[in-house]
Amino acid sequence: MTADTQTESGVDKLAEMRGTIRDRLAVPVGHRMLGGWLGAPLRAENYATLGNLLRSSPDAGPLLARYLTGSGAYPYAARVRTPIGEQKVHLSHSHDVVTLFEVFFRRDYAAARDISVAVDIGANIGVSALYFLTRNAQARCYCFEPHPENAAKLRANLAGLGGRYVLNEEAIAERAGTVSFGIEPTGRYGSIGAQTGSSISVECRDVNSALAEVLEAEGSIDVLKIDTEGLEAATIAAIRPELLERIGLVYFEAMERPAALHEGLFRRTRRRTVERLERRKGVGAEGE
């Protein structure tokens, strides 16, 4: 065997070993892969999440167990402490616990205590809307959620806050029309055109029309959150600059970092799978 052949053999074995390790770490444990659990203690942000959980929920222990194991009986009402008092969040399955952790404890859509207006596109069961509305007793939230079952759960989670939120049971995208909306049992992963094995027809409104209506009523938007399972970047790219100039902060989900989006208006940062666009100082409403 020549030296070159030995080298190639060694490289092949190393690649095979890496593949084996990757396969062994790709074992689901609760809602995460084994590799994720092994790396979790090395991430400082996980300790911040744990601290938020302990401070923000009387049910910290049971919630953590549900989150880690993906088990537990449902429906389940979790309690969270907020700036306007304790709230109950009605959860239908373990995937809702993941949403609760992302919003209230991981603070994926962190908002200032003095927030006035939020827009929640892909509002799901209302967890992020509840977070925005409980930063203070005057905040208002405009919610867009086309899935009827999710919309009903949203109303239950926002009970008592009815005077401060508006629910529009429609999808939001680049263009308006009647669209096929893929649905699945958890209600968390449905979207326009999703191949989930089951779908419903829903009305879709174009994003510029929806935002223009909110801005006409409110003047400005502090936080725009978009979670539409894959359509976020295209939707944001379609927003007209004169509307974006009146929005302070944009959050959206993206599994991979998208191309530049309105770089002249916003400074972009990323944490995990959440992109954060913060309006640059002196631009738009702030600079007027």
PDB file of C-alpha atoms in Angstrom:
ATOM      1  CA  MET A   1       0.000   0.000   0.000  1.00  0.00           C
ATOM      2  CA  THR A   2       1.449   3.378  -0.987  1.00  0.00           C
ATOM      3  CA  ALA A   3       1.574   6.423   1.284  1.00  0.00           C
ATOM      4  CA  ASP A   4      -1.139   8.097  -0.817  1.00  0.00           C
ATOM      5  CA  THR A   5      -3.388   5.050  -0.475  1.00  0.00           C
ATOM      6  CA  GLN A   6      -2.825   4.976   3.286  1.00  0.00           C
ATOM      7  CA  THR A   7      -3.724   8.683   3.508  1.00  0.00           C
ATOM      8  CA  GLU A   8      -6.913   8.187   1.498  1.00  0.00           C
ATOM      9  CA  SER A   9      -7.843   5.218   3.689  1.00  0.00           C
ATOM     10  CA  GLY A  10      -7.284   7.290   6.834  1.00  0.00           C
ATOM     11  CA  VAL A  11      -9.418  10.140   5.497  1.00  0.00           C
ATOM     12  CA  ASP A  12     -12.201   7.696   4.603  1.00  0.00           C
ATOM     13  CA  LYS A  13     -12.128   6.165   8.088  1.00  0.00           C
ATOM     14  CA  LEU A  14     -12.215   9.605   9.707  1.00  0.00           C
ATOM     15  CA  ALA A  15     -15.197  10.612   7.575  1.00  0.00           C
ATOM     16  CA  GLU A  16     -16.937   7.347   8.459  1.00  0.00           C
ATOM     17  CA  MET A  17     -16.262   7.927  12.167  1.00  0.00           C
ATOM     18  CA  ARG A  18     -17.667  11.465  11.989  1.00  0.00           C
ATOM     19  CA  GLY A  19     -20.759  10.165  10.241  1.00  0.00           C
ATOM     20  CA  THR A  20     -21.253   7.515  12.927  1.00  0.00           C
ATOM     21  CA  ILE A  21     -20.942  10.108  15.706  1.00  0.00           C
ATOM     22  CA  ARG A  22     -23.369  12.393  13.890  1.00  0.00           C
ATOM     23  CA  ASP A  23     -25.887   9.557  13.553  1.00  0.00           C
ATOM     24  CA  ARG A  24     -25.602   8.643  17.229  1.00  0.00           C
ATOM     25  CA  LEU A  25     -26.153  12.251  18.295  1.00  0.00           C
ATOM     26  CA  ALA A  26     -29.189  12.561  16.003  1.00  0.00           C
ATOM     27  CA  VAL A  27     -31.389  10.633  18.417  1.00  0.00           C
ATOM     28  CA  PRO A  28     -34.523  12.467  19.601  1.00  0.00           C
ATOM     29  CA  VAL A  29     -34.762  13.035  23.357  1.00  0.00           C
ATOM     30  CA  GLY A  30     -37.904  14.983  24.203  1.00  0.00           C
ATOM     31  CA  HIS A  31     -38.076  17.872  21.740  1.00  0.00           C
ATOM     32  CA  ARG A  32     -34.345  17.935  20.982  1.00  0.00           C
ATOM     33  CA  MET A  33     -31.643  15.714  19.575  1.00  0.00           C
ATOM     34  CA  LEU A  34     -29.117  14.058  21.872  1.00  0.00           C
ATOM     35  CA  GLY A  35     -26.365  16.245  20.430  1.00  0.00           C
ATOM     36  CA  GLY A  36     -28.312  19.325  21.460  1.00  0.00           C
ATOM     37  CA  TRP A  37     -28.623  18.080  25.039  1.00  0.00           C
ATOM     38  CA  LEU A  38     -24.916  17.320  25.291  1.00  0.00           C
ATOM     39  CA  GLY A  39     -24.019  20.801  24.063  1.00  0.00           C
ATOM     40  CA  ALA A  40     -26.652  22.630  26.125  1.00  0.00           C
ATOM     41  CA  PRO A  41     -24.521  23.126  29.288  1.00  0.00           C
ATOM     42  CA  LEU A  42     -21.928  24.959  27.190  1.00  0.00           C
ATOM     43  CA  ARG A  43     -24.344  27.667  26.050  1.00  0.00           C
ATOM     44  CA  ALA A  44     -24.545  30.685  28.378  1.00  0.00           C
ATOM     45  CA  GLU A  45     -27.946  31.666  26.960  1.00  0.00           C
ATOM     46  CA  ASN A  46     -29.458  28.467  28.365  1.00  0.00           C
ATOM     47  CA  TYR A  47     -28.625  29.638  31.884  1.00  0.00           C
ATOM     48  CA  ALA A  48     -30.355  32.950  31.144  1.00  0.00           C
ATOM     49  CA  THR A  49     -33.416  31.000  29.975  1.00  0.00           C
ATOM     50  CA  LEU A  50     -33.389  28.914  33.150  1.00  0.00           C
ATOM     51  CA  GLY A  51     -33.107  32.051  35.267  1.00  0.00           C
ATOM     52  CA  ASN A  52     -36.066  33.616  33.458  1.00  0.00           C
ATOM     53  CA  LEU A  53     -38.080  30.433  34.000  1.00  0.00           C
ATOM     54  CA  LEU A  54     -37.379  30.386  37.746  1.00  0.00           C
ATOM     55  CA  ARG A  55     -38.258  34.068  38.103  1.00  0.00           C
ATOM     56  CA  SER A  56     -41.248  34.091  35.784  1.00  0.00           C
ATOM     57  CA  SER A  57     -43.247  30.971  36.658  1.00  0.00           C
ATOM     58  CA  PRO A  58     -44.555  29.424  39.885  1.00  0.00           C
ATOM     59  CA  ASP A  59     -44.667  26.186  37.860  1.00  0.00           C
ATOM     60  CA  ALA A  60     -40.974  26.242  36.921  1.00  0.00           C
ATOM     61  CA  GLY A  61     -40.241  22.641  37.968  1.00  0.00           C
ATOM     62  CA  PRO A  62     -43.180  20.946  36.215  1.00  0.00           C
ATOM     63  CA  LEU A  63     -42.725  23.130  33.135  1.00  0.00           C
ATOM     64  CA  LEU A  64     -39.044  22.293  32.864  1.00  0.00           C
ATOM     65  CA  ALA A  65     -39.839  18.576  33.156  1.00  0.00           C
ATOM     66  CA  ARG A  66     -42.449  18.849  30.405  1.00  0.00           C
ATOM     67  CA  TYR A  67     -40.042  20.779  28.192  1.00  0.00           C
ATOM     68  CA  LEU A  68     -37.138  18.397  28.670  1.00  0.00           C
ATOM     69  CA  THR A  69     -39.068  15.164  28.260  1.00  0.00           C
ATOM     70  CA  GLY A  70     -41.888  16.124  25.893  1.00  0.00           C
ATOM     71  CA  SER A  71     -44.257  14.278  28.232  1.00  0.00           C
ATOM     72  CA  GLY A  72     -47.160  15.154  30.522  1.00  0.00           C
ATOM     73  CA  ALA A  73     -50.956  15.194  30.431  1.00  0.00           C
ATOM     74  CA  TYR A  74     -52.770  17.853  28.392  1.00  0.00           C
ATOM     75  CA  PRO A  75     -54.544  20.255  28.328  1.00  0.00           C
ATOM     76  CA  TYR A  76     -52.414  22.020  30.920  1.00  0.00           C
ATOM     77  CA  ALA A  77     -52.631  25.568  32.301  1.00  0.00           C
ATOM     78  CA  ALA A  78     -49.195  27.048  32.996  1.00  0.00           C
ATOM     79  CA  ARG A  79     -48.793  30.120  35.178  1.00  0.00           C
ATOM     80  CA  VAL A  80     -46.446  32.958  34.274  1.00  0.00           C
ATOM     81  CA  ARG A  81     -45.599  36.108  36.201  1.00  0.00           C
ATOM     82  CA  THR A  82     -45.760  39.289  34.124  1.00  0.00           C
ATOM     83  CA  PRO A  83     -45.421  43.039  34.759  1.00  0.00           C
ATOM     84  CA  ILE A  84     -49.232  43.267  35.049  1.00  0.00           C
ATOM     85  CA  GLY A  85     -49.679  40.201  37.246  1.00  0.00           C
ATOM     86  CA  GLU A  86     -49.891  36.434  36.985  1.00  0.00           C
ATOM     87  CA  GLN A  87     -51.394  34.982  33.804  1.00  0.00           C
ATOM     88  CA  LYS A  88     -52.494  31.492  32.791  1.00  0.00           C
ATOM     89  CA  VAL A  89     -51.415  30.055  29.452  1.00  0.00           C
ATOM     90  CA  HIS A  90     -53.578  27.192  28.209  1.00  0.00           C
ATOM     91  CA  LEU A  91     -51.442  24.552  26.491  1.00  0.00           C
ATOM     92  CA  SER A  92     -52.854  21.704  24.406  1.00  0.00           C
ATOM     93  CA  HIS A  93     -49.727  19.576  23.905  1.00  0.00           C
ATOM     94  CA  SER A  94     -45.996  19.502  24.515  1.00  0.00           C
ATOM     95  CA  HIS A  95     -45.255  21.597  21.420  1.00  0.00           C
ATOM     96  CA  ASP A  96     -47.085  24.486  23.083  1.00  0.00           C
ATOM     97  CA  VAL A  97     -44.629  24.201  25.983  1.00  0.00           C
ATOM     98  CA  VAL A  98     -41.811  24.780  23.492  1.00  0.00           C
ATOM     99  CA  THR A  99     -43.580  27.928  22.286  1.00  0.00           C
ATOM    100  CA  LEU A 100     -44.013  29.119  25.871  1.00  0.00           C
ATOM    101  CA  PHE A 101     -40.292  28.633  26.547  1.00  0.00           C
ATOM    102  CA  GLU A 102     -39.288  30.443  23.372  1.00  0.00           C
ATOM    103  CA  VAL A 103     -41.452  33.465  24.117  1.00  0.00           C
ATOM    104  CA  PHE A 104     -41.554  33.981  27.885  1.00  0.00           C
ATOM    105  CA  PHE A 105     -38.318  32.373  29.072  1.00  0.00           C
ATOM    106  CA  ARG A 106     -35.906  32.463  26.124  1.00  0.00           C
ATOM    107  CA  ARG A 107     -37.292  35.901  25.192  1.00  0.00           C
ATOM    108  CA  ASP A 108     -37.050  35.330  21.446  1.00  0.00           C
ATOM    109  CA  TYR A 109     -39.217  38.418  20.845  1.00  0.00           C
ATOM    110  CA  ALA A 110     -37.990  40.616  23.686  1.00  0.00           C
ATOM    111  CA  ALA A 111     -39.994  43.833  23.974  1.00  0.00           C
ATOM    112  CA  ALA A 112     -39.527  46.925  26.119  1.00  0.00           C
ATOM    113  CA  ARG A 113     -41.786  47.487  29.114  1.00  0.00           C
ATOM    114  CA  ASP A 114     -43.163  50.648  27.484  1.00  0.00           C
ATOM    115  CA  ILE A 115     -44.266  48.954  24.246  1.00  0.00           C
ATOM    116  CA  SER A 116     -47.432  50.499  22.808  1.00  0.00           C
ATOM    117  CA  VAL A 117     -48.241  48.594  19.598  1.00  0.00           C
ATOM    118  CA  ALA A 118     -47.291  45.108  18.395  1.00  0.00           C
ATOM    119  CA  VAL A 119     -48.290  43.227  15.256  1.00  0.00           C
ATOM    120  CA  ASP A 120     -48.189  39.426  15.489  1.00  0.00           C
ATOM    121  CA  ILE A 121     -48.292  37.656  12.110  1.00  0.00           C
ATOM    122  CA  GLY A 122     -48.620  33.932  12.660  1.00  0.00           C
ATOM    123  CA  ALA A 123     -50.018  34.475  16.151  1.00  0.00           C
ATOM    124  CA  ASN A 124     -50.677  30.746  16.697  1.00  0.00           C
ATOM    125  CA  ILE A 125     -52.397  30.232  20.088  1.00  0.00           C
ATOM    126  CA  GLY A 126     -51.588  33.721  21.361  1.00  0.00           C
ATOM    127  CA  VAL A 127     -48.474  33.114  23.478  1.00  0.00           C
ATOM    128  CA  SER A 128     -46.396  35.872  21.866  1.00  0.00           C
ATOM    129  CA  ALA A 129     -49.398  38.223  21.832  1.00  0.00           C
ATOM    130  CA  LEU A 130     -49.865  37.544  25.551  1.00  0.00           C
ATOM    131  CA  TYR A 131     -46.213  38.402  26.122  1.00  0.00           C
ATOM    132  CA  PHE A 132     -46.533  41.733  24.279  1.00  0.00           C
ATOM    133  CA  LEU A 133     -49.820  42.642  25.975  1.00  0.00           C
ATOM    134  CA  THR A 134     -48.502  41.963  29.468  1.00  0.00           C
ATOM    135  CA  ARG A 135     -45.462  44.245  29.257  1.00  0.00           C
ATOM    136  CA  ASN A 136     -47.792  46.992  30.529  1.00  0.00           C
ATOM    137  CA  ALA A 137     -51.516  47.586  30.990  1.00  0.00           C
ATOM    138  CA  GLN A 138     -51.954  49.743  27.871  1.00  0.00           C
ATOM    139  CA  ALA A 139     -50.140  47.809  25.117  1.00  0.00           C
ATOM    140  CA  ARG A 140     -52.159  46.801  22.059  1.00  0.00           C
ATOM    141  CA  CYS A 141     -51.604  43.889  19.689  1.00  0.00           C
ATOM    142  CA  TYR A 142     -52.926  43.170  16.195  1.00  0.00           C
ATOM    143  CA  CYS A 143     -52.943  39.403  15.609  1.00  0.00           C
ATOM    144  CA  PHE A 144     -53.160  37.487  12.326  1.00  0.00           C
ATOM    145  CA  GLU A 145     -53.881  33.750  12.544  1.00  0.00           C
ATOM    146  CA  PRO A 146     -55.744  31.793   9.811  1.00  0.00           C
ATOM    147  CA  HIS A 147     -56.073  28.391  11.541  1.00  0.00           C
ATOM    148  CA  PRO A 148     -59.547  28.298  13.198  1.00  0.00           C
ATOM    149  CA  GLU A 149     -58.466  25.984  16.035  1.00  0.00           C
ATOM    150  CA  ASN A 150     -55.462  28.158  16.835  1.00  0.00           C
ATOM    151  CA  ALA A 151     -57.650  31.263  16.739  1.00  0.00           C
ATOM    152  CA  ALA A 152     -60.036  29.753  19.300  1.00  0.00           C
ATOM    153  CA  LYS A 153     -57.110  28.915  21.600  1.00  0.00           C
ATOM    154  CA  LEU A 154     -55.731  32.418  21.145  1.00  0.00           C
ATOM    155  CA  ARG A 155     -58.993  33.900  22.377  1.00  0.00           C
ATOM    156  CA  ALA A 156     -58.855  31.676  25.455  1.00  0.00           C
ATOM    157  CA  ASN A 157     -55.281  32.715  26.224  1.00  0.00           C
ATOM    158  CA  LEU A 158     -56.087  36.406  25.801  1.00  0.00           C
ATOM    159  CA  ALA A 159     -59.318  36.302  27.799  1.00  0.00           C
ATOM    160  CA  GLY A 160     -59.574  39.431  29.912  1.00  0.00           C
ATOM    161  CA  LEU A 161     -57.445  41.413  27.456  1.00  0.00           C
ATOM    162  CA  GLY A 162     -60.110  41.649  24.760  1.00  0.00           C
ATOM    163  CA  GLY A 163     -60.160  45.428  24.678  1.00  0.00           C
ATOM    164  CA  ARG A 164     -56.473  45.541  23.788  1.00  0.00           C
ATOM    165  CA  TYR A 165     -56.091  43.099  20.916  1.00  0.00           C
ATOM    166  CA  VAL A 166     -57.597  42.577  17.466  1.00  0.00           C
ATOM    167  CA  LEU A 167     -57.678  39.113  15.898  1.00  0.00           C
ATOM    168  CA  ASN A 168     -57.790  38.829  12.115  1.00  0.00           C
ATOM    169  CA  GLU A 169     -58.413  35.226  11.049  1.00  0.00           C
ATOM    170  CA  GLU A 170     -56.433  35.431   7.833  1.00  0.00           C
ATOM    171  CA  ALA A 171     -52.984  34.608   6.528  1.00  0.00           C
ATOM    172  CA  ILE A 172     -50.451  37.266   5.559  1.00  0.00           C
ATOM    173  CA  ALA A 173     -48.027  37.038   2.636  1.00  0.00           C
ATOM    174  CA  GLU A 174     -46.695  38.999  -0.340  1.00  0.00           C
ATOM    175  CA  ARG A 175     -49.956  38.815  -2.269  1.00  0.00           C
ATOM    176  CA  ALA A 176     -53.643  38.541  -1.433  1.00  0.00           C
ATOM    177  CA  GLY A 177     -55.931  35.693  -2.461  1.00  0.00           C
ATOM    178  CA  THR A 178     -57.454  32.402  -1.376  1.00  0.00           C
ATOM    179  CA  VAL A 179     -54.671  29.946  -0.545  1.00  0.00           C
ATOM    180  CA  SER A 180     -54.175  26.343   0.533  1.00  0.00           C
ATOM    181  CA  PHE A 181     -52.960  26.260   4.130  1.00  0.00           C
ATOM    182  CA  GLY A 182     -51.307  23.045   5.324  1.00  0.00           C
ATOM    183  CA  ILE A 183     -52.333  21.991   8.824  1.00  0.00           C
ATOM    184  CA  GLU A 184     -51.077  19.337  11.261  1.00  0.00           C
ATOM    185  CA  PRO A 185     -52.177  18.103  14.709  1.00  0.00           C
ATOM    186  CA  THR A 186     -50.097  20.489  16.852  1.00  0.00           C
ATOM    187  CA  GLY A 187     -51.128  23.687  15.067  1.00  0.00           C
ATOM    188  CA  ARG A 188     -47.548  24.931  15.394  1.00  0.00           C
ATOM    189  CA  TYR A 189     -46.121  24.074  11.978  1.00  0.00           C
ATOM    190  CA  GLY A 190     -48.885  24.841   9.483  1.00  0.00           C
ATOM    191  CA  SER A 191     -48.362  27.347   6.684  1.00  0.00           C
ATOM    192  CA  ILE A 192     -49.354  28.400   3.202  1.00  0.00           C
ATOM    193  CA  GLY A 193     -48.564  25.591   0.779  1.00  0.00           C
ATOM    194  CA  ALA A 194     -47.150  23.269   3.452  1.00  0.00           C
ATOM    195  CA  GLN A 195     -47.318  19.592   2.443  1.00  0.00           C
ATOM    196  CA  THR A 196     -48.642  18.239   5.733  1.00  0.00           C
ATOM    197  CA  GLY A 197     -51.122  15.718   4.362  1.00  0.00           C
ATOM    198  CA  SER A 198     -54.083  17.899   5.281  1.00  0.00           C
ATOM    199  CA  SER A 199     -55.026  21.424   4.260  1.00  0.00           C
ATOM    200  CA  ILE A 200     -57.742  24.058   4.440  1.00  0.00           C
ATOM    201  CA  SER A 201     -58.538  27.047   2.234  1.00  0.00           C
ATOM    202  CA  VAL A 202     -57.958  30.390   3.937  1.00  0.00           C
ATOM    203  CA  GLU A 203     -58.035  34.014   2.922  1.00  0.00           C
ATOM    204  CA  CYS A 204     -54.638  35.640   2.572  1.00  0.00           C
ATOM    205  CA  ARG A 205     -54.102  39.369   2.814  1.00  0.00           C
ATOM    206  CA  ASP A 206     -51.089  41.150   1.379  1.00  0.00           C
ATOM    207  CA  VAL A 207     -48.700  42.382   4.042  1.00  0.00           C
ATOM    208  CA  ASN A 208     -48.688  45.997   2.893  1.00  0.00           C
ATOM    209  CA  SER A 209     -52.455  46.288   3.163  1.00  0.00           C
ATOM    210  CA  ALA A 210     -52.450  44.791   6.663  1.00  0.00           C
ATOM    211  CA  LEU A 211     -49.653  47.007   7.976  1.00  0.00           C
ATOM    212  CA  ALA A 212     -51.059  50.139   6.346  1.00  0.00           C
ATOM    213  CA  GLU A 213     -54.354  49.569   8.153  1.00  0.00           C
ATOM    214  CA  VAL A 214     -52.632  49.214  11.525  1.00  0.00           C
ATOM    215  CA  LEU A 215     -50.458  52.264  10.896  1.00  0.00           C
ATOM    216  CA  GLU A 216     -53.471  54.326   9.914  1.00  0.00           C
ATOM    217  CA  ALA A 217     -55.012  53.537  13.301  1.00  0.00           C
ATOM    218  CA  GLU A 218     -51.853  53.704  15.433  1.00  0.00           C
ATOM    219  CA  GLY A 219     -49.331  55.914  13.659  1.00  0.00           C
ATOM    220  CA  SER A 220     -46.403  53.583  14.366  1.00  0.00           C
ATOM    221  CA  ILE A 221     -45.618  49.986  15.317  1.00  0.00           C
ATOM    222  CA  ASP A 222     -43.100  49.173  18.039  1.00  0.00           C
ATOM    223  CA  VAL A 223     -42.707  45.452  17.297  1.00  0.00           C
ATOM    224  CA  LEU A 224     -43.597  43.404  14.221  1.00  0.00           C
ATOM    225  CA  LYS A 225     -43.236  39.652  14.743  1.00  0.00           C
ATOM    226  CA  ILE A 226     -43.574  37.232  11.816  1.00  0.00           C
ATOM    227  CA  ASP A 227     -43.573  33.446  12.131  1.00  0.00           C
ATOM    228  CA  THR A 228     -45.131  31.894   9.036  1.00  0.00           C
ATOM    229  CA  GLU A 229     -43.049  28.715   8.690  1.00  0.00           C
ATOM    230  CA  GLY A 230     -40.814  29.611   5.772  1.00  0.00           C
ATOM    231  CA  LEU A 231     -42.448  32.645   4.164  1.00  0.00           C
ATOM    232  CA  GLU A 232     -41.027  35.254   6.550  1.00  0.00           C
ATOM    233  CA  ALA A 233     -38.126  36.655   4.514  1.00  0.00           C
ATOM    234  CA  ALA A 234     -40.168  36.988   1.322  1.00  0.00           C
ATOM    235  CA  THR A 235     -42.956  38.703   3.245  1.00  0.00           C
ATOM    236  CA  ILE A 236     -40.587  41.215   4.843  1.00  0.00           C
ATOM    237  CA  ALA A 237     -38.834  41.871   1.534  1.00  0.00           C
ATOM    238  CA  ALA A 238     -42.218  42.842   0.071  1.00  0.00           C
ATOM    239  CA  ILE A 239     -42.992  45.504   2.702  1.00  0.00           C
ATOM    240  CA  ARG A 240     -42.862  49.013   1.290  1.00  0.00           C
ATOM    241  CA  PRO A 241     -40.097  51.228   2.749  1.00  0.00           C
ATOM    242  CA  GLU A 242     -42.519  53.986   3.775  1.00  0.00           C
ATOM    243  CA  LEU A 243     -44.281  51.477   6.033  1.00  0.00           C
ATOM    244  CA  LEU A 244     -41.069  50.019   7.425  1.00  0.00           C
ATOM    245  CA  GLU A 245     -39.927  53.512   8.389  1.00  0.00           C
ATOM    246  CA  ARG A 246     -42.706  53.526  10.987  1.00  0.00           C
ATOM    247  CA  ILE A 247     -41.786  50.170  12.529  1.00  0.00           C
ATOM    248  CA  GLY A 248     -39.218  50.104  15.326  1.00  0.00           C
ATOM    249  CA  LEU A 249     -38.336  46.420  15.572  1.00  0.00           C
ATOM    250  CA  VAL A 250     -38.960  43.341  13.418  1.00  0.00           C
ATOM    251  CA  TYR A 251     -38.559  39.731  14.556  1.00  0.00           C
ATOM    252  CA  PHE A 252     -38.867  36.797  12.190  1.00  0.00           C
ATOM    253  CA  GLU A 253     -38.038  33.099  12.112  1.00  0.00           C
ATOM    254  CA  ALA A 254     -35.435  31.845   9.621  1.00  0.00           C
ATOM    255  CA  MET A 255     -33.748  28.451   9.744  1.00  0.00           C
ATOM    256  CA  GLU A 256     -30.946  29.842   7.559  1.00  0.00           C
ATOM    257  CA  ARG A 257     -29.731  33.428   7.497  1.00  0.00           C
ATOM    258  CA  PRO A 258     -31.456  35.138   4.544  1.00  0.00           C
ATOM    259  CA  ALA A 259     -29.964  37.654   2.143  1.00  0.00           C
ATOM    260  CA  ALA A 260     -29.872  41.354   2.994  1.00  0.00           C
ATOM    261  CA  LEU A 261     -33.236  42.836   3.953  1.00  0.00           C
ATOM    262  CA  HIS A 262     -33.782  46.607   4.029  1.00  0.00           C
ATOM    263  CA  GLU A 263     -30.209  47.158   5.247  1.00  0.00           C
ATOM    264  CA  GLY A 264     -30.519  50.937   4.906  1.00  0.00           C
ATOM    265  CA  LEU A 265     -33.374  51.017   7.415  1.00  0.00           C
ATOM    266  CA  PHE A 266     -32.455  48.302   9.900  1.00  0.00           C
ATOM    267  CA  ARG A 267     -29.497  46.886  11.772  1.00  0.00           C
ATOM    268  CA  ARG A 268     -29.739  43.088  11.744  1.00  0.00           C
ATOM    269  CA  THR A 269     -28.699  40.599  14.412  1.00  0.00           C
ATOM    270  CA  ARG A 270     -29.493  36.913  14.888  1.00  0.00           C
ATOM    271  CA  ARG A 271     -29.966  34.601  17.857  1.00  0.00           C
ATOM    272  CA  ARG A 272     -30.617  30.927  17.225  1.00  0.00           C
ATOM    273  CA  THR A 273     -33.215  30.921  14.429  1.00  0.00           C
ATOM    274  CA  VAL A 274     -34.657  34.366  15.136  1.00  0.00           C
ATOM    275  CA  GLU A 275     -33.609  37.368  13.056  1.00  0.00           C
ATOM    276  CA  ARG A 276     -33.904  40.797  14.673  1.00  0.00           C
ATOM    277  CA  LEU A 277     -34.164  43.961  12.592  1.00  0.00           C
ATOM    278  CA  GLU A 278     -33.822  47.136  14.651  1.00  0.00           C
ATOM    279  CA  ARG A 279     -34.507  50.434  12.936  1.00  0.00           C
ATOM    280  CA  ARG A 280     -31.382  52.528  12.636  1.00  0.00           C
ATOM    281  CA  LYS A 281     -31.260  55.721  14.677  1.00  0.00           C
ATOM    282  CA  GLY A 282     -32.319  58.804  12.772  1.00  0.00           C
ATOM    283  CA  VAL A 283     -34.243  56.767  10.194  1.00  0.00           C
ATOM    284  CA  GLY A 284     -38.005  56.942   9.708  1.00  0.00           C
ATOM    285  CA  ALA A 285     -40.404  57.902  12.490  1.00  0.00           C
ATOM    286  CA  GLU A 286     -37.584  58.214  15.025  1.00  0.00           C
ATOM    287  CA  GLY A 287     -35.790  60.781  12.923  1.00  0.00           C
ATOM    288  CA  GLU A 288     -38.838  62.884  12.074  1.00  0.00           C
TER     289      GLU A 288
END
